[in-house]
PDB file of C-alpha atoms in Angstrom:
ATOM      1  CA  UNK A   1    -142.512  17.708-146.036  1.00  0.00           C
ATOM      2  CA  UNK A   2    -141.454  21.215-144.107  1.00  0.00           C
ATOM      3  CA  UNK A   3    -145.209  22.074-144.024  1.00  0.00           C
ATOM      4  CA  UNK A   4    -146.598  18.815-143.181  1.00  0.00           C
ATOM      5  CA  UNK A   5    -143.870  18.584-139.988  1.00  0.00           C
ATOM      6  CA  UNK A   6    -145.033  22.658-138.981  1.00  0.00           C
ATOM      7  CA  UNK A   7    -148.433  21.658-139.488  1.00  0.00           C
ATOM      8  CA  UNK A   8    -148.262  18.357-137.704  1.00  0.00           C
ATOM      9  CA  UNK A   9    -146.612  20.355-134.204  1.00  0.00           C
ATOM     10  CA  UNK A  10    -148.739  22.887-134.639  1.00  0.00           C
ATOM     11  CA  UNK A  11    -151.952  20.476-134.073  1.00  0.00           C
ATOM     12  CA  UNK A  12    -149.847  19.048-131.232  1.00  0.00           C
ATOM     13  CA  UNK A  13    -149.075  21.873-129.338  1.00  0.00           C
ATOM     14  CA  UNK A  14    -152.942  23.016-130.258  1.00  0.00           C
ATOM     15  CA  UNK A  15    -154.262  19.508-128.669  1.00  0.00           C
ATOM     16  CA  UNK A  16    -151.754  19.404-125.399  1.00  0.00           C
ATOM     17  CA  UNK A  17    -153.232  22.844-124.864  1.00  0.00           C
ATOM     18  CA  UNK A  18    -156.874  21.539-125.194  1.00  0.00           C
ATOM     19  CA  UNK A  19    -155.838  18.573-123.002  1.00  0.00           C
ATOM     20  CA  UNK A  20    -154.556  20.733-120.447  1.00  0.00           C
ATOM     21  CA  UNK A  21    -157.123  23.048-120.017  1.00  0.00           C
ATOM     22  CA  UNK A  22    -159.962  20.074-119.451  1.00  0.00           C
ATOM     23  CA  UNK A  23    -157.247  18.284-117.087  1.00  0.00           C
ATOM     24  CA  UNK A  24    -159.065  17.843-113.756  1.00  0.00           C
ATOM     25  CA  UNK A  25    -158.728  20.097-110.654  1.00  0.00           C
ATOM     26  CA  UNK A  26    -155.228  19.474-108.687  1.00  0.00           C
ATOM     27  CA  UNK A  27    -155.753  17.598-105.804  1.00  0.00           C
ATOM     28  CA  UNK A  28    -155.767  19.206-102.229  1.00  0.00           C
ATOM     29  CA  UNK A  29    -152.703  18.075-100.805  1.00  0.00           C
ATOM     30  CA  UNK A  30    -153.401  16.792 -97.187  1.00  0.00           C
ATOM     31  CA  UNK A  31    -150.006  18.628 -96.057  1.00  0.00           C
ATOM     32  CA  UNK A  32    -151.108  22.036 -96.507  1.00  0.00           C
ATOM     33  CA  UNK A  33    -155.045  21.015 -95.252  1.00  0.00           C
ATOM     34  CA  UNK A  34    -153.202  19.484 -91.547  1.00  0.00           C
ATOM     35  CA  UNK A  35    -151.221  22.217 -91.358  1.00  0.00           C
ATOM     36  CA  UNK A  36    -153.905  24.817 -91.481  1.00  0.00           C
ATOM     37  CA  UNK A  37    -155.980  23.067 -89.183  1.00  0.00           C
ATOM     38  CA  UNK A  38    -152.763  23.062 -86.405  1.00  0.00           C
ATOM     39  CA  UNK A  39    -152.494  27.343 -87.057  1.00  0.00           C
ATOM     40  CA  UNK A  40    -155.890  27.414 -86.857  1.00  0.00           C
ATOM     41  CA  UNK A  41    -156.521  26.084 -83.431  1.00  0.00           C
ATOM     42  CA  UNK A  42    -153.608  27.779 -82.474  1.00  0.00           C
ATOM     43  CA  UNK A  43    -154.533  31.049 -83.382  1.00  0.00           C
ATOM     44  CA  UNK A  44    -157.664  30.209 -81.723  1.00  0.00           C
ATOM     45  CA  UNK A  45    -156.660  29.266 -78.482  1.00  0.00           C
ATOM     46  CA  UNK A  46    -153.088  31.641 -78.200  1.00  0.00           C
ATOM     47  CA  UNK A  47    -155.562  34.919 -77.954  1.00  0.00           C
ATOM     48  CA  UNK A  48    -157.112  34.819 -74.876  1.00  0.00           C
ATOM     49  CA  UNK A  49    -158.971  38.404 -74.989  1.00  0.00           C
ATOM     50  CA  UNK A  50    -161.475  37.037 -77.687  1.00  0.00           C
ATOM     51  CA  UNK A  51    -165.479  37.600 -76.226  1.00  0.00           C
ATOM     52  CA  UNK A  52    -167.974  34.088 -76.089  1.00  0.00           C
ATOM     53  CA  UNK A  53    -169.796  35.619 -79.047  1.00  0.00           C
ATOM     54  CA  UNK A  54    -165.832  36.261 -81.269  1.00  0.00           C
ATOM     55  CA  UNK A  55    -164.744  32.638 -79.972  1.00  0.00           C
ATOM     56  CA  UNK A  56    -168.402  31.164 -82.071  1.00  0.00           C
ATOM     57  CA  UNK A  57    -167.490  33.394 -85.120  1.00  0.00           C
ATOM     58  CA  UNK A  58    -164.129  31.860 -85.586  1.00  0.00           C
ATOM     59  CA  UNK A  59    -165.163  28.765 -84.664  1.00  0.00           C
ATOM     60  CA  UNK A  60    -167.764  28.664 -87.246  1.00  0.00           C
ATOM     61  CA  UNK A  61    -165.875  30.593 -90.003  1.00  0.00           C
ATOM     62  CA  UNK A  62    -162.611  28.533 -89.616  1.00  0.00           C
ATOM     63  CA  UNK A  63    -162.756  25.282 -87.852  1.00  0.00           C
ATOM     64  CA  UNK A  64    -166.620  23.889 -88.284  1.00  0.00           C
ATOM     65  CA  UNK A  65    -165.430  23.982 -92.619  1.00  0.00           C
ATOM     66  CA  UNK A  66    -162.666  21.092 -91.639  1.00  0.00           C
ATOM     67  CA  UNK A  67    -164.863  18.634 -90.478  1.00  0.00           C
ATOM     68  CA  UNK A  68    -167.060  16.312 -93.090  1.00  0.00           C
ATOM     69  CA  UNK A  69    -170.403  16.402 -90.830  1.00  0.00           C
ATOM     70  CA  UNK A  70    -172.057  14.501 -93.054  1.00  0.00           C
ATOM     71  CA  UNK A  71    -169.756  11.573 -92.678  1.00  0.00           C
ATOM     72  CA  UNK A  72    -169.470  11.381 -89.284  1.00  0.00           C
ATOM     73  CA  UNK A  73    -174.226  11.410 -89.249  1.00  0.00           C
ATOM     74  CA  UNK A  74    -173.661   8.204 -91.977  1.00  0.00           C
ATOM     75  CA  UNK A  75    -170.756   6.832 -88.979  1.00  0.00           C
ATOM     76  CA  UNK A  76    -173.008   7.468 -86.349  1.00  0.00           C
ATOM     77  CA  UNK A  77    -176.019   6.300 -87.786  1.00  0.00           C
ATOM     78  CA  UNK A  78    -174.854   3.525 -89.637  1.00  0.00           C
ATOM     79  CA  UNK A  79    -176.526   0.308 -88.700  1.00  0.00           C
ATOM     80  CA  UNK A  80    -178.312   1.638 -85.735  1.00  0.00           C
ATOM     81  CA  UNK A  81    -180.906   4.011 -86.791  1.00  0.00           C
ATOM     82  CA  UNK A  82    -182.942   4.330 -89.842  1.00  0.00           C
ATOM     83  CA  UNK A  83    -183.564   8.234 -91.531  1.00  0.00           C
ATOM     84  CA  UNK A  84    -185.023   9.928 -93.856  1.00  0.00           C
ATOM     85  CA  UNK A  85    -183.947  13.184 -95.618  1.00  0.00           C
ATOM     86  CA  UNK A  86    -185.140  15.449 -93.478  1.00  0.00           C
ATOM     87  CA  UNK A  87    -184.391  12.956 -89.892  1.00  0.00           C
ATOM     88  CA  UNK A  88    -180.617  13.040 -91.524  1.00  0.00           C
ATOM     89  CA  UNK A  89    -180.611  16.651 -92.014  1.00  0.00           C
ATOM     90  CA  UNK A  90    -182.077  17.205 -88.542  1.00  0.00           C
ATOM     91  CA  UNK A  91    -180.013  14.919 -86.794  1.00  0.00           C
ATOM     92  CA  UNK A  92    -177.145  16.150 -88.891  1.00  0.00           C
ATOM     93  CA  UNK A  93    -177.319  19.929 -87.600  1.00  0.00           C
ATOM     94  CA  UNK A  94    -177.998  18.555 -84.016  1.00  0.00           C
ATOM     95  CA  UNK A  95    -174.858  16.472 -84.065  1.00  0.00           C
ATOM     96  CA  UNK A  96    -172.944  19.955 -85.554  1.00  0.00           C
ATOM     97  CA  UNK A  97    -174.058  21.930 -82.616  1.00  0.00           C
ATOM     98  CA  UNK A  98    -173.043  19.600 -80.137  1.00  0.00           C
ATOM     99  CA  UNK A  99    -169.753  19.065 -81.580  1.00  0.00           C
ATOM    100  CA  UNK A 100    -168.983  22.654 -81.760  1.00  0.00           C
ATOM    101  CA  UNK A 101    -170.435  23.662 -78.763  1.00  0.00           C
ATOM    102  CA  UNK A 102    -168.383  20.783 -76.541  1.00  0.00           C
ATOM    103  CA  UNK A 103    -165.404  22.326 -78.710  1.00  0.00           C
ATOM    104  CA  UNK A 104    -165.764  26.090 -77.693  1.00  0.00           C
ATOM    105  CA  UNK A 105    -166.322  24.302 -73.890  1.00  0.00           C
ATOM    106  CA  UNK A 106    -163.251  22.813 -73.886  1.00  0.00           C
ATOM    107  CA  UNK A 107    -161.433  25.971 -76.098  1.00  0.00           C
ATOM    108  CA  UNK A 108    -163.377  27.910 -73.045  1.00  0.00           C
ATOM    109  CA  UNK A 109    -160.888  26.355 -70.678  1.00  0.00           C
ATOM    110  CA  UNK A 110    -157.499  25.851 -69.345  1.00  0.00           C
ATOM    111  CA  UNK A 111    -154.751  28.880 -69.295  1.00  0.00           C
ATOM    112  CA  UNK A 112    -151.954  28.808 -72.032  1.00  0.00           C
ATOM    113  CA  UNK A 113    -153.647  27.019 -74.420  1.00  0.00           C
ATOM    114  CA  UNK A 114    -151.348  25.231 -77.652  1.00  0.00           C
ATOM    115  CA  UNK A 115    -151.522  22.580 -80.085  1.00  0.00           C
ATOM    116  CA  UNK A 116    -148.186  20.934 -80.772  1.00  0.00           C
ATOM    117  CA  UNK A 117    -148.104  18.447 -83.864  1.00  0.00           C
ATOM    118  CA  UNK A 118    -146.353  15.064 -82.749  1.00  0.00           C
ATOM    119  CA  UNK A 119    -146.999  12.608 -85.772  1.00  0.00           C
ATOM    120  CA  UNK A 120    -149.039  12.234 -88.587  1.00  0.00           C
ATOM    121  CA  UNK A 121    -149.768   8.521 -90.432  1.00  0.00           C
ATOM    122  CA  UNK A 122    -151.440   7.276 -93.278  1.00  0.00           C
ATOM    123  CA  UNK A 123    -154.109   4.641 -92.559  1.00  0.00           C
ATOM    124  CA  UNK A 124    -155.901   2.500 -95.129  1.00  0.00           C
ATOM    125  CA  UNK A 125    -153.707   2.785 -98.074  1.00  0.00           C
ATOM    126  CA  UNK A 126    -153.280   6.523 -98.070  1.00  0.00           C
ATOM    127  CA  UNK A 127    -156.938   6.639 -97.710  1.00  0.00           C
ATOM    128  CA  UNK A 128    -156.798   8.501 -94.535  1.00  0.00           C
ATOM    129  CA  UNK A 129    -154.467  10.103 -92.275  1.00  0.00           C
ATOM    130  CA  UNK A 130    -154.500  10.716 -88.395  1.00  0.00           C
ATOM    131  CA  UNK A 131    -152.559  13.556 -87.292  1.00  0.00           C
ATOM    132  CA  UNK A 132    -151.394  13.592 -83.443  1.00  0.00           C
ATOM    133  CA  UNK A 133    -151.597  16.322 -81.552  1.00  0.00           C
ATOM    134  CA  UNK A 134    -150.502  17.111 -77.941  1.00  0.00           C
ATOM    135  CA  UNK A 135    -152.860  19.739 -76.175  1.00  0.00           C
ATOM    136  CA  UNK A 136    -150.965  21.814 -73.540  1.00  0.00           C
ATOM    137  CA  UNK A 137    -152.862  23.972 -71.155  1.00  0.00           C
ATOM    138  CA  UNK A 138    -155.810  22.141 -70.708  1.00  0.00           C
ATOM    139  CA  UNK A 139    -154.586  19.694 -68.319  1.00  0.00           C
ATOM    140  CA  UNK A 140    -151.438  19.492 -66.219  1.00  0.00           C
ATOM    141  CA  UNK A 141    -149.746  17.415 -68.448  1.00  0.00           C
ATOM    142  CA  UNK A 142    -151.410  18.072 -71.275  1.00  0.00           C
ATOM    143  CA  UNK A 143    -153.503  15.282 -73.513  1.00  0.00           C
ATOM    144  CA  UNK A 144    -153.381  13.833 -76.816  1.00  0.00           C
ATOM    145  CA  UNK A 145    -155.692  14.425 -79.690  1.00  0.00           C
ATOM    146  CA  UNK A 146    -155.844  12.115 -82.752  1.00  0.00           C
ATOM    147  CA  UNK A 147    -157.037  14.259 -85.913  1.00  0.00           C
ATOM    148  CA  UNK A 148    -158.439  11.769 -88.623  1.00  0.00           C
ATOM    149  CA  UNK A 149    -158.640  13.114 -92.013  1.00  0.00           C
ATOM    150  CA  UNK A 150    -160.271  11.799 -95.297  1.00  0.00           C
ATOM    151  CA  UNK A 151    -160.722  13.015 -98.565  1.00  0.00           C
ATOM    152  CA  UNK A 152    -164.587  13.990 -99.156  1.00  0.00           C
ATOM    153  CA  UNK A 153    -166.594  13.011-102.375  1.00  0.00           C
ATOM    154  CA  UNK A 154    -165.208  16.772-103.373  1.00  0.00           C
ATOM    155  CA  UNK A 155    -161.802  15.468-103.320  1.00  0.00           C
ATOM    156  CA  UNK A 156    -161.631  17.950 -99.832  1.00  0.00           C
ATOM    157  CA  UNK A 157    -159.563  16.743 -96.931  1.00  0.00           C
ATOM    158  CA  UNK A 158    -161.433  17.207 -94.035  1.00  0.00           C
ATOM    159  CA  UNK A 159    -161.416  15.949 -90.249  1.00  0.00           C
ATOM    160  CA  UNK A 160    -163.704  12.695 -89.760  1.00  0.00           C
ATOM    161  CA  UNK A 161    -163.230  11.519 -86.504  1.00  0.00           C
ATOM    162  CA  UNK A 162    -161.271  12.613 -83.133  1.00  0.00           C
ATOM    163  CA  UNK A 163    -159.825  11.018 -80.657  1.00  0.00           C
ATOM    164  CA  UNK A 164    -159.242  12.137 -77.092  1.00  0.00           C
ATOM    165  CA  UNK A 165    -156.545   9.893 -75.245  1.00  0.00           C
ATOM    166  CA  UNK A 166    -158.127   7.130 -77.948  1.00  0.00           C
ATOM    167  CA  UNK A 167    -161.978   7.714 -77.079  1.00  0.00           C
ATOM    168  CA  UNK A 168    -163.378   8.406 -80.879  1.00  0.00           C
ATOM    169  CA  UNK A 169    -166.082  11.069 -81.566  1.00  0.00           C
ATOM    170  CA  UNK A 170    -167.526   8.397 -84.164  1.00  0.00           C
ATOM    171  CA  UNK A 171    -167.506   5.439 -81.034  1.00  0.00           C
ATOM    172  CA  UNK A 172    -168.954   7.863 -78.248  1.00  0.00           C
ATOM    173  CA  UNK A 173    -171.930   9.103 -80.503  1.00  0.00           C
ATOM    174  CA  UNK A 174    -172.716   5.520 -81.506  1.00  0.00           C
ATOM    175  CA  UNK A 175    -173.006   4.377 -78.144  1.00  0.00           C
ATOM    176  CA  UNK A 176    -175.369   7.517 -77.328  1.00  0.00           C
ATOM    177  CA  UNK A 177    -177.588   6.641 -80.203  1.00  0.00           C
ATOM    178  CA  UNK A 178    -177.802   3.017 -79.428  1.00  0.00           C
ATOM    179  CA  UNK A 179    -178.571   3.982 -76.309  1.00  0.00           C
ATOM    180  CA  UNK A 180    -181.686   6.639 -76.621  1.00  0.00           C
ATOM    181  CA  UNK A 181    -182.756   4.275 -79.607  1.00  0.00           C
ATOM    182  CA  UNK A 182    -183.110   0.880 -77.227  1.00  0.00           C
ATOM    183  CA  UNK A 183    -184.621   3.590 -74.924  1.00  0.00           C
ATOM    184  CA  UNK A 184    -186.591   5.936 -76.492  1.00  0.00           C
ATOM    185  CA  UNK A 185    -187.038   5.081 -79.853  1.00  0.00           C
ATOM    186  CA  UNK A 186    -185.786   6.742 -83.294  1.00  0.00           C
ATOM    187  CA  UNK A 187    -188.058  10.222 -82.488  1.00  0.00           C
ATOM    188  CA  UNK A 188    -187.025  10.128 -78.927  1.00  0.00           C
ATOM    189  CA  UNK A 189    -183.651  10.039 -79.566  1.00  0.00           C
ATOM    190  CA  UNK A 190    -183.507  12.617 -82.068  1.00  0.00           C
ATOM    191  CA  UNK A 191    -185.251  15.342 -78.821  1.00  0.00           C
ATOM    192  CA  UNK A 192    -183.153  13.651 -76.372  1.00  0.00           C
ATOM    193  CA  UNK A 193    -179.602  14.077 -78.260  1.00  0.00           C
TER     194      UNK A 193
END
């Protein structure tokens, strides 16, 4: 009886191991991924001695890998406009440029430059979560900057939309492609974007 209880935790411990070691990846807790983001920017904007060509390389190293690029194209895109493979992955890469490039504009100005965290909700069940932020330095008073985050299909938290004093990324691209697309067509729109 001795042996059959020894052997009988040995195959348990042996099978909680096994268990264990297939046991999926731990989630990305959106905590830690929001709070990155806000020393991110910060670092980014509190040095002011940083060249045009040092402001793109941290730009591109450490903020562009927080937004989900491909989400916002399908946002932007959806119901509007019609692409292919390669039209997404053009379009794609256009809207990426002009999102980072307005960014580093904006980064470009203003003096003592800060991002102070105000409030950060859940939305949709958990689903996603907008993070407020109040942007000092640009403006005399400052502005505020809704961060909306997701979780990717790699379980990633990244940023999805903005919001400047409640004007969405996501809404203001729409309206540009609706626009160029009543006006110019699908191949028109993709040159004139």
């Amino acid at each position: 009886m001795k042996k059959l209880h020894t052997l009988l935790l040995m195959l348990s411990l042996l099978m909680s191991s096994v268990a264990l070691a297939y046991e999926e990846a731990p989630r990305e807790e959106p905590a830690k991924v929001i709070q990155s983001a806000i020393i991110k920017l910060n670092q980014l904007t509190g040095m002011a001695t940083y060249s045009p060509q040092m402001m793109r390389f941290l730009v591109e190293r450490e903020i562009t890998p927080l937004f989900d690029f491909e989400y916002i194209v399908n946002e932007v895109s959806a119901g509007s406009v019609n692409l292919n493979k390669e039209e997404f992955k053009y379009f794609s890469s256009l809207l990426k440029k002009n999102i980072i490039n307005t960014l580093l504009e904006r980064l470009a100005q203003g003096q003592s430059k800060s991002f102070n965290f105000i409030s950060a909700r859940p939305a949709m069940g958990g689903d996603i979560i907008i993070v407020r932020l109040n942007a000092k330095g640009f403006f005399r008073f400052g502005f505020n900057l809704d961060l909306s985050f997701h979780q990717n299909q790699a379980n990633k938290w990244q940023v999805f939309d903005v919001a400047l004093n409640y004007d969405s990324l996501i809404n203001y691209y729409q309206r540009m492609v609706r626009s160029k697309v009543r006006r110019y067509g699908v191949y028109g729109m993709l040159g004139r974007i």
